Tab-separated table of C-alpha atoms in Angstrom:
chain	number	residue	atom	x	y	z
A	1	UNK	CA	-98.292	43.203	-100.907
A	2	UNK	CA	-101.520	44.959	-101.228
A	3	UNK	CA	-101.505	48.954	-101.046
A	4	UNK	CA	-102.222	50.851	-97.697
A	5	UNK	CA	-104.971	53.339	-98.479
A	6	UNK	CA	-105.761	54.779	-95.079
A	7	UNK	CA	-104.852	58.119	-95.388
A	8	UNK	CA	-105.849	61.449	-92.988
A	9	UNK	CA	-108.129	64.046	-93.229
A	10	UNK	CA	-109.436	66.689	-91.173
A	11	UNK	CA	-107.136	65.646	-88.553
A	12	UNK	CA	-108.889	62.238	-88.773
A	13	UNK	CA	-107.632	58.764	-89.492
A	14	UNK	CA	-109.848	57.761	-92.965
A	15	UNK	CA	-109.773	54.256	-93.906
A	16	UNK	CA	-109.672	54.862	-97.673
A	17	UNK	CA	-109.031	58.339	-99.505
A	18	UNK	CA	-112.449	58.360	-101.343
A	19	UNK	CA	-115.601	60.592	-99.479
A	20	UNK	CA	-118.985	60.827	-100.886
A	21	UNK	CA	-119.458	64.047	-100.847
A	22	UNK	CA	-122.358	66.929	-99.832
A	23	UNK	CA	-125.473	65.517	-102.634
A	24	UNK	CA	-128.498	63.413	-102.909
A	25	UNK	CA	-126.425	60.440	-102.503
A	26	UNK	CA	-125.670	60.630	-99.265
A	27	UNK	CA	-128.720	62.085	-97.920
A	28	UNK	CA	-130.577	58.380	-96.982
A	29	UNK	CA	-130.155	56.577	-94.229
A	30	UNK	CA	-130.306	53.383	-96.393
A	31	UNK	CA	-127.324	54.786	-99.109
A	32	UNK	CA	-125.259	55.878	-95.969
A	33	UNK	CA	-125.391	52.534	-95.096
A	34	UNK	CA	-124.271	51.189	-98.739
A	35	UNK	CA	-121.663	53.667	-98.824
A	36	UNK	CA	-120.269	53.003	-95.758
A	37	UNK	CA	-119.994	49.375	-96.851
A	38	UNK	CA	-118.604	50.162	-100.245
A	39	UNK	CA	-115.533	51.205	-98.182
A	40	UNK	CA	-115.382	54.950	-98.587
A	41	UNK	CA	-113.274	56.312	-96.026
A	42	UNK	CA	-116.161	59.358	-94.726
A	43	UNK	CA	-119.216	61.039	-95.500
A	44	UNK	CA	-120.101	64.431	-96.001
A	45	UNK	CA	-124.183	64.983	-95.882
A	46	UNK	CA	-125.963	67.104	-97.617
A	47	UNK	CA	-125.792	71.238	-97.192
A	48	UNK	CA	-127.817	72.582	-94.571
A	49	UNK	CA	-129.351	75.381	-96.329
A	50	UNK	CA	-130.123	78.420	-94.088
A	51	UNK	CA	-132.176	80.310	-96.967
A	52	UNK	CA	-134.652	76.808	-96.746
A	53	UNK	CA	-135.043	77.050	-92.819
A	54	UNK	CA	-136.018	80.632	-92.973
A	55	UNK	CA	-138.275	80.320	-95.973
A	56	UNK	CA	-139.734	77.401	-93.632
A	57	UNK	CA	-140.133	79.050	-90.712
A	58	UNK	CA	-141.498	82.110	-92.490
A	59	UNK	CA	-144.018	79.849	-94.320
A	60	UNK	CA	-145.431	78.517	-90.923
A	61	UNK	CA	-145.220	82.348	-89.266
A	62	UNK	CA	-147.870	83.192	-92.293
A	63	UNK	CA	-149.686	80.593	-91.733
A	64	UNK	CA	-149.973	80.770	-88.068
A	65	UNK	CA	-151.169	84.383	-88.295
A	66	UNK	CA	-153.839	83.134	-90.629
A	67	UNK	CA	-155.478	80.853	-88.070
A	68	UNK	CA	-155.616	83.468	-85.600
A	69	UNK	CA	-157.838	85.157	-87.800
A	70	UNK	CA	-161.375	84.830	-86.696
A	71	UNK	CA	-162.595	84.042	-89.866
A	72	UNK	CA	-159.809	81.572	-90.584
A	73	UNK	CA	-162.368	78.619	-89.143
A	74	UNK	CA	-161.343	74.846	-89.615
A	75	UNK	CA	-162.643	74.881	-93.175
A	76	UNK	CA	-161.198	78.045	-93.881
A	77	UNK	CA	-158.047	78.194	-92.973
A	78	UNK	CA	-154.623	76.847	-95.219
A	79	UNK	CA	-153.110	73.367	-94.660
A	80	UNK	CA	-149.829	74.143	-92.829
A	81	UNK	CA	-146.724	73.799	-94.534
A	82	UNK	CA	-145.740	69.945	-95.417
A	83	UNK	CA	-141.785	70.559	-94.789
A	84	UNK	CA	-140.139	70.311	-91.603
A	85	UNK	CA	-139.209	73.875	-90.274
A	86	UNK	CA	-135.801	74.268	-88.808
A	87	UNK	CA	-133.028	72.197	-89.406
A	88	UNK	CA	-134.780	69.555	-87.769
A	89	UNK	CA	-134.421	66.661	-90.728
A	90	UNK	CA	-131.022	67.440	-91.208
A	91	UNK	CA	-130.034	67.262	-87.325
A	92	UNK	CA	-131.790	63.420	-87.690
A	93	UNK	CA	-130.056	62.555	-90.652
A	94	UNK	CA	-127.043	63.788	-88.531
A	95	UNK	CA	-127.770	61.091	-85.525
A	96	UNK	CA	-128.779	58.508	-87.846
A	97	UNK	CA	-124.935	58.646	-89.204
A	98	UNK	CA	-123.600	58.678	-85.944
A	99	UNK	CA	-125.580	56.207	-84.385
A	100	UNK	CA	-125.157	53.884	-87.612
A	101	UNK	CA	-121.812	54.517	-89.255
A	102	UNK	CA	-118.213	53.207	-88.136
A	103	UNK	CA	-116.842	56.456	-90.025
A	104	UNK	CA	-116.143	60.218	-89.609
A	105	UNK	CA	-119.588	62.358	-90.369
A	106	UNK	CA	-119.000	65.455	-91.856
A	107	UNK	CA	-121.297	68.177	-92.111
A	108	UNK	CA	-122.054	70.282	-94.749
A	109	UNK	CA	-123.717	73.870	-93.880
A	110	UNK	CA	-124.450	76.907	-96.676
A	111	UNK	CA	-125.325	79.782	-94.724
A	112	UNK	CA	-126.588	83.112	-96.236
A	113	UNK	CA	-126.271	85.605	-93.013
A	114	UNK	CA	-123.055	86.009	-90.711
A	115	UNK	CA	-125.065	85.123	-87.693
A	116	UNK	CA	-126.888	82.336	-89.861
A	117	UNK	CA	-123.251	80.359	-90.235
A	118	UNK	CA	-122.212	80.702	-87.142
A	119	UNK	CA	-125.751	79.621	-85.473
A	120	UNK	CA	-126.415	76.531	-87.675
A	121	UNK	CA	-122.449	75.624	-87.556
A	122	UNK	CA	-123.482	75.659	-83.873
A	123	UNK	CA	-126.971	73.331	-84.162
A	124	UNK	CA	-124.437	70.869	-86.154
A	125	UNK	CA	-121.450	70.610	-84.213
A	126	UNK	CA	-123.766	69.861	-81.125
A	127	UNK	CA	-125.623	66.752	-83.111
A	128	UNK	CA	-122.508	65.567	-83.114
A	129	UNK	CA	-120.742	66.058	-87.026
A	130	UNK	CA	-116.863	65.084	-86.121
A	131	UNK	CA	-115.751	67.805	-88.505
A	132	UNK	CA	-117.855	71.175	-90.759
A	133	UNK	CA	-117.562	71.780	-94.575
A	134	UNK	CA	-118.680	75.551	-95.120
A	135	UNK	CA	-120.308	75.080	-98.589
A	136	UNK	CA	-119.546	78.506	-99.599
A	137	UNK	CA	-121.615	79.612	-102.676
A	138	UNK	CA	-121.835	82.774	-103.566
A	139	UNK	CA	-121.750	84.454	-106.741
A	140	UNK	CA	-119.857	88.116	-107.061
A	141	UNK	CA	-122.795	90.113	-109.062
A	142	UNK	CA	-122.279	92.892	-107.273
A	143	UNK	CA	-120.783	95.194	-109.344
A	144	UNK	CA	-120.127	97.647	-106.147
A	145	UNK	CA	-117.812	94.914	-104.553
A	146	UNK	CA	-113.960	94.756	-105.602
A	147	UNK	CA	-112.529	91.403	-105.574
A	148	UNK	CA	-110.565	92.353	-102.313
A	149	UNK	CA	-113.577	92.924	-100.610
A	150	UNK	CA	-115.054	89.664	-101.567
A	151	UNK	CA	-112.620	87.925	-100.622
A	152	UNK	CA	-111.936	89.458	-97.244
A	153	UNK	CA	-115.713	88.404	-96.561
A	154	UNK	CA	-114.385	84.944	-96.829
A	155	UNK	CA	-111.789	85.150	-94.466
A	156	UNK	CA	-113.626	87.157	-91.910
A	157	UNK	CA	-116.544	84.130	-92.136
A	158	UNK	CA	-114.321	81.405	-91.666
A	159	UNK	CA	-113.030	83.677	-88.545
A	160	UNK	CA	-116.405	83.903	-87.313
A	161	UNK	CA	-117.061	79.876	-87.476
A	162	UNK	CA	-113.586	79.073	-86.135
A	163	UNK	CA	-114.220	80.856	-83.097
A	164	UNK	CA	-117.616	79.430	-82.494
A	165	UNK	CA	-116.959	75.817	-83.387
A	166	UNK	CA	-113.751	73.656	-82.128
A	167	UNK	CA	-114.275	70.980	-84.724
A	168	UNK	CA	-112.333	70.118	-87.890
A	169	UNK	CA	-113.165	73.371	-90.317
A	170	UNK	CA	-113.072	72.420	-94.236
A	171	UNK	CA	-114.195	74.938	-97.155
A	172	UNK	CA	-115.247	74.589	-99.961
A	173	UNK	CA	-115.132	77.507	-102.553
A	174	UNK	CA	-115.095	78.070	-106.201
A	175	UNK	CA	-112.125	78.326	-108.571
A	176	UNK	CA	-112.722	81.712	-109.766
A	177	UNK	CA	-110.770	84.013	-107.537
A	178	UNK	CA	-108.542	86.437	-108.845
A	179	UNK	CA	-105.152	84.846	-107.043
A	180	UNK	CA	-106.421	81.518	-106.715
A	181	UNK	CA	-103.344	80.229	-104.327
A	182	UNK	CA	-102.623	83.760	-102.243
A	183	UNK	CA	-106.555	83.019	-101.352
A	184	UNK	CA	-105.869	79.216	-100.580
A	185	UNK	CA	-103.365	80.432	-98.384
A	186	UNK	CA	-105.110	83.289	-96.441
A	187	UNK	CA	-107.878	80.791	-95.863
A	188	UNK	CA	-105.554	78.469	-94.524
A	189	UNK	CA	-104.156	81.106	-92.359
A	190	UNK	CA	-107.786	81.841	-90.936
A	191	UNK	CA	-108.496	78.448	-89.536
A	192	UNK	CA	-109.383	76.483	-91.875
A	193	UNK	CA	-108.532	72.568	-91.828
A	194	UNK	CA	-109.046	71.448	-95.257
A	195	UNK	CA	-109.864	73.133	-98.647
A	196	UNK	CA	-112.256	71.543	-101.241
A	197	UNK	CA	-111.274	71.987	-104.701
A	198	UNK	CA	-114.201	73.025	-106.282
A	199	UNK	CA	-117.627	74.053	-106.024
A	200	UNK	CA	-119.674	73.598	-108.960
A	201	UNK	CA	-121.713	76.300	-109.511
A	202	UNK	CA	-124.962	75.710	-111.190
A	203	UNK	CA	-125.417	77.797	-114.129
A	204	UNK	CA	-128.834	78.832	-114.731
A	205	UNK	CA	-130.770	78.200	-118.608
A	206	UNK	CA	-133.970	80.506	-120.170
A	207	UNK	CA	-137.199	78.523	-120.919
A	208	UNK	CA	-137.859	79.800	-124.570
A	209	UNK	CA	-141.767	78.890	-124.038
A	210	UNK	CA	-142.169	80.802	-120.408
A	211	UNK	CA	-139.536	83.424	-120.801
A	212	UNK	CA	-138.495	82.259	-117.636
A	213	UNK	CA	-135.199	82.090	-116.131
A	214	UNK	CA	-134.940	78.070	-114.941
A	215	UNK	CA	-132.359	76.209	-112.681
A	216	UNK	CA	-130.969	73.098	-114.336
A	217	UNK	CA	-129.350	70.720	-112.916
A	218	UNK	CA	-126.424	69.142	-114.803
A	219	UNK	CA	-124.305	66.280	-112.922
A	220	UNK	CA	-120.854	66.596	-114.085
A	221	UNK	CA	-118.613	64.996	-116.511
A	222	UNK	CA	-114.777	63.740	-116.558
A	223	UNK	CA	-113.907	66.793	-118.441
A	224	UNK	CA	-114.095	69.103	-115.193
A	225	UNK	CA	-111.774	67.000	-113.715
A	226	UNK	CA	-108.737	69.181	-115.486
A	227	UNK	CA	-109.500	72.319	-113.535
A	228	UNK	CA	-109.292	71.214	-109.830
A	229	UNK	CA	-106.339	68.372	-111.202
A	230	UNK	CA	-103.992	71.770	-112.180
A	231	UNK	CA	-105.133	73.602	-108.684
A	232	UNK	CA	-104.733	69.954	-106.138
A	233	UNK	CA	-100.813	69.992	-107.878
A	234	UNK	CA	-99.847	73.825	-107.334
A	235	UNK	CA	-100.978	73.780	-104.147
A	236	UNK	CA	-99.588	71.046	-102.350
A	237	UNK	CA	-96.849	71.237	-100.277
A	238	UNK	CA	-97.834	75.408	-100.285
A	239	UNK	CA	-100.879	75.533	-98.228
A	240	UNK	CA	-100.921	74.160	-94.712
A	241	UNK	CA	-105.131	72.861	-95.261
A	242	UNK	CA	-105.211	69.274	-95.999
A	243	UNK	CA	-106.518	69.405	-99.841
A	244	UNK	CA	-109.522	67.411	-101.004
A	245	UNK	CA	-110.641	67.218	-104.769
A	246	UNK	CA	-113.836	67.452	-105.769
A	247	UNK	CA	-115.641	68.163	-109.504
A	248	UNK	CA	-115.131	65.320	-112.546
A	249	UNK	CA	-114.151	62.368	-110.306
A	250	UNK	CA	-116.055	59.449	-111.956
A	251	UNK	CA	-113.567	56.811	-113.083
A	252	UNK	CA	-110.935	54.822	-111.216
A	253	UNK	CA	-108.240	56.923	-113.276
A	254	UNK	CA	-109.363	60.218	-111.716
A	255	UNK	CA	-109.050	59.372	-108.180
A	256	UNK	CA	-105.239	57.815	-109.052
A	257	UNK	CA	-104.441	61.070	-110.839
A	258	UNK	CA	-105.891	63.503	-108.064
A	259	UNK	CA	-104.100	61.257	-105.350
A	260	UNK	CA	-100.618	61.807	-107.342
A	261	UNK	CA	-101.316	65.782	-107.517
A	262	UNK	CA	-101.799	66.066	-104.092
A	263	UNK	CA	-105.206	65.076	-102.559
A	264	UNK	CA	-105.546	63.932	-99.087
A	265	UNK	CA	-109.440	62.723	-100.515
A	266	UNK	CA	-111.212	62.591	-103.779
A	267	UNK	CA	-114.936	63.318	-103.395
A	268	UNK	CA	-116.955	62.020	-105.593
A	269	UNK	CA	-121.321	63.051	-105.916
A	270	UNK	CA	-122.225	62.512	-109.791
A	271	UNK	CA	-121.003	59.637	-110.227
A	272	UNK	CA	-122.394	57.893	-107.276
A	273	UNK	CA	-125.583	59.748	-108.589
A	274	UNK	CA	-125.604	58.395	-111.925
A	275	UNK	CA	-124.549	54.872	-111.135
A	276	UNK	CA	-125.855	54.102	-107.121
A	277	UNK	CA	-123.316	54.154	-103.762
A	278	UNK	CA	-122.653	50.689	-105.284
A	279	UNK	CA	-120.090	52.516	-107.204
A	280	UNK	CA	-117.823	53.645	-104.614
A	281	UNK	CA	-116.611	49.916	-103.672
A	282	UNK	CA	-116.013	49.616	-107.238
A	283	UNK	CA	-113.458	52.770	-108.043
A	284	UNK	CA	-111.846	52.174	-104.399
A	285	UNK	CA	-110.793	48.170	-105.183
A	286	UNK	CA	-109.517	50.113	-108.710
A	287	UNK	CA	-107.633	52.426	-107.031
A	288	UNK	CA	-106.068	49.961	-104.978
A	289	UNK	CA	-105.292	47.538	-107.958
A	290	UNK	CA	-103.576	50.336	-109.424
A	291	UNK	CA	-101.312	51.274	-106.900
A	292	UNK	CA	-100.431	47.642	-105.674
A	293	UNK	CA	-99.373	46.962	-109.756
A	294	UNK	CA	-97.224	50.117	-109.408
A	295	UNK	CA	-95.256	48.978	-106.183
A	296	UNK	CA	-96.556	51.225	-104.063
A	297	UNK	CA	-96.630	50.317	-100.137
A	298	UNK	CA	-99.023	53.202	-98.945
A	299	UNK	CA	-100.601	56.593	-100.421
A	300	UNK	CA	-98.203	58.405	-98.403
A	301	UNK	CA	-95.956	56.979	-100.807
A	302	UNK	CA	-97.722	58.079	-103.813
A	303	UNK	CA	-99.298	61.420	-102.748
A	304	UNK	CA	-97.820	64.227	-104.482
A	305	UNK	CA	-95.771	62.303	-106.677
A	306	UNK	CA	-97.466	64.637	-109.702
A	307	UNK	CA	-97.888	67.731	-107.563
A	308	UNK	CA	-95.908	70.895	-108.859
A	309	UNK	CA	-93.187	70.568	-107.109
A	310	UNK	CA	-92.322	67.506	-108.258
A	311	UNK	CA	-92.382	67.178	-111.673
A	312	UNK	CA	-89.576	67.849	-113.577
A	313	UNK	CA	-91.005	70.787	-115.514
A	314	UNK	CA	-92.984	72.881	-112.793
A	315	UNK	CA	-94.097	74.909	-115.440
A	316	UNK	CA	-96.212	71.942	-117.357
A	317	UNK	CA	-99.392	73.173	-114.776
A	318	UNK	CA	-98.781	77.151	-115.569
A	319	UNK	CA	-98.664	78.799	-119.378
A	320	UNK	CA	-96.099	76.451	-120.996
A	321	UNK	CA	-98.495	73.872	-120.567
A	322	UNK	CA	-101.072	76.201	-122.862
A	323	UNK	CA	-98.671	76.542	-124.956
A	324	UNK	CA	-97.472	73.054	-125.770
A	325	UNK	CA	-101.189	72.050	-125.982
A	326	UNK	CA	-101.619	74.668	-128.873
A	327	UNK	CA	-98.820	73.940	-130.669
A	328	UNK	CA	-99.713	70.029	-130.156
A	329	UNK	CA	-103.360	70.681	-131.346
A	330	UNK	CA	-101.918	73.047	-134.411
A	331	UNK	CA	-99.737	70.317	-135.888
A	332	UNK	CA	-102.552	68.168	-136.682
A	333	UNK	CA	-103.651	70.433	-139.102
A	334	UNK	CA	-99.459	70.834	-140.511
């Protein structure tokens, strides 16, 4: 008997527990299509950024005011901007998945103002997404700004979107909160749906030549996977959110182990990067060889088998764990 991998998130009956997530891969009508035929059981498209519809629209305010210069003649006058203002190509990209996909369409949305999240949560849910991600990314610089009041900012935004929007809510936030599962919880308590464990936050490098501070973009690598594996197994079973896992998910391995912590989905964006939406189909007939060899009927079965609460030793994911891997790393050298 084969394994049953239909699983549910979002409030929404998936087909299989793996979801491309919010990246380059899934931003193409043609890899949507791929993807979809690889098997993967949703998609999440690619952030709506609100900082890039404002820069846009400012871009084509300037210009505008140019032209009405008298001066600014038809030789004299700048080329208008070549992007798309608004959230215009992301609202077709939208459509295109409805129109052409047989699977839930999430949409992914990184808003920088209070009004901007609600607005473009708004512009997204009405194109038709079946569920949000709120792609939260924010970095706490401010040195002004206790932790408490960071975090309440999180709460009172998902507020704001849940009473704008009546769609499945998801969020997706970074690991680096002082009480990482008090925080899981209040977010839970605000509205939220489903929690995505983790948001990689792109660290930036210094060009030596320019003396210039320089984005880089680095995909990630199976050793991330650790972090959100530890956070997907304390918190199920202790957070009402359905839990997806996100960060390191490459091989067929990492999707088993996330699915025994606790995940409801495994997201997966580098790895579908570095080796095509082709990819997808592979891990997912993996996944399924693995639990059918291990006697499982259905995830529902296997879910949480690894979580925290569990495992005989509960304290393996907390400090005894650091412990035994010191002592385990110090005896090579006995």
């Amino acid at each position: 008997m084969t394994v049953d991998l239909t699983t549910s998130y979002l409030g929404m009956e998936l087909s299989s527990p793996i979801v491309p997530s919010a990246s380059p891969a899934t931003g193409h009508p043609d890899s949507l299509l791929q993807l979809a035929e690889s098997g993967v059981g949703a998609v999440v498209l690619p952030s709506l950024f609100e900082e890039e519809i404002e820069g846009a629209d400012i871009a084509v305010h300037d210009h505008l005011e140019a032209s009405a210069h008298p001066e600014a003649t038809r030789g004299y006058a700048a080329e208008p901007p070549a992007q798309r203002t608004g959230p215009r190509h992301t609202l077709d990209l939208l459509r295109y998945a409805k129109d052409s996909l047989d699977i839930p369409v999430i949409a992914s949305l990184n808003g920088s103002t209070a009004g901007g999240w609600v607005r473009y949560a708004e512009k997204l849910v009405d194109a038709g997404a079946d569920a949000l991600e709120l792609n939260i990314y924010r970095i706490a610089a401010d040195v002004d700004s206790s932790s408490q009041e960071v975090e309440d900012s999180y709460v009172r935004l998902v507020e704001h979107v849940r009473s704008a929007v009546s769609v499945p809510l998801a969020v997706k936030v970074g690991p680096y909160f002082t009480a990482m599962a008090h925080m899981a919880h209040r977010l839970s308590d605000a509205g939220v749906d489903g929690l995505v464990l983790f948001n990689r936050f792109y660290q930036p490098d210094i060009d030596l030549e320019r003396l210039e501070v320089t984005p880089d973009l680095v995909l990630s690598t199976r050793a991330e996977l650790r972090l959100v594996l530890r956070w997907m197994a304390i918190l199920r079973g202790r957070v009402e959110a359905d839990l997806a896992a996100t960060s390191g998910v490459h091989a067929v391995e990492d999707v088993v182990k996330l699915l025994l912590a606790g995940a409801d989905v495994v997201m997966m964006a580098s790895s579908l990067l570095a080796n095509g939406p082709g990819h997808a189909g592979f891990v997912l007939n993996g996944v399924r060889e693995w639990f059918t060899s291990q006697g499982y009927e259905s995830l529902d079965h296997a879910r949480g088998a690894m979580s925290q609460a569990s495992v005989p030793d509960p304290s393996a994911y907390e400090r005894a764990n650091y412990v035994q891997t010191i002592h385990a790393y110090s005896s090579r050298y006995h």
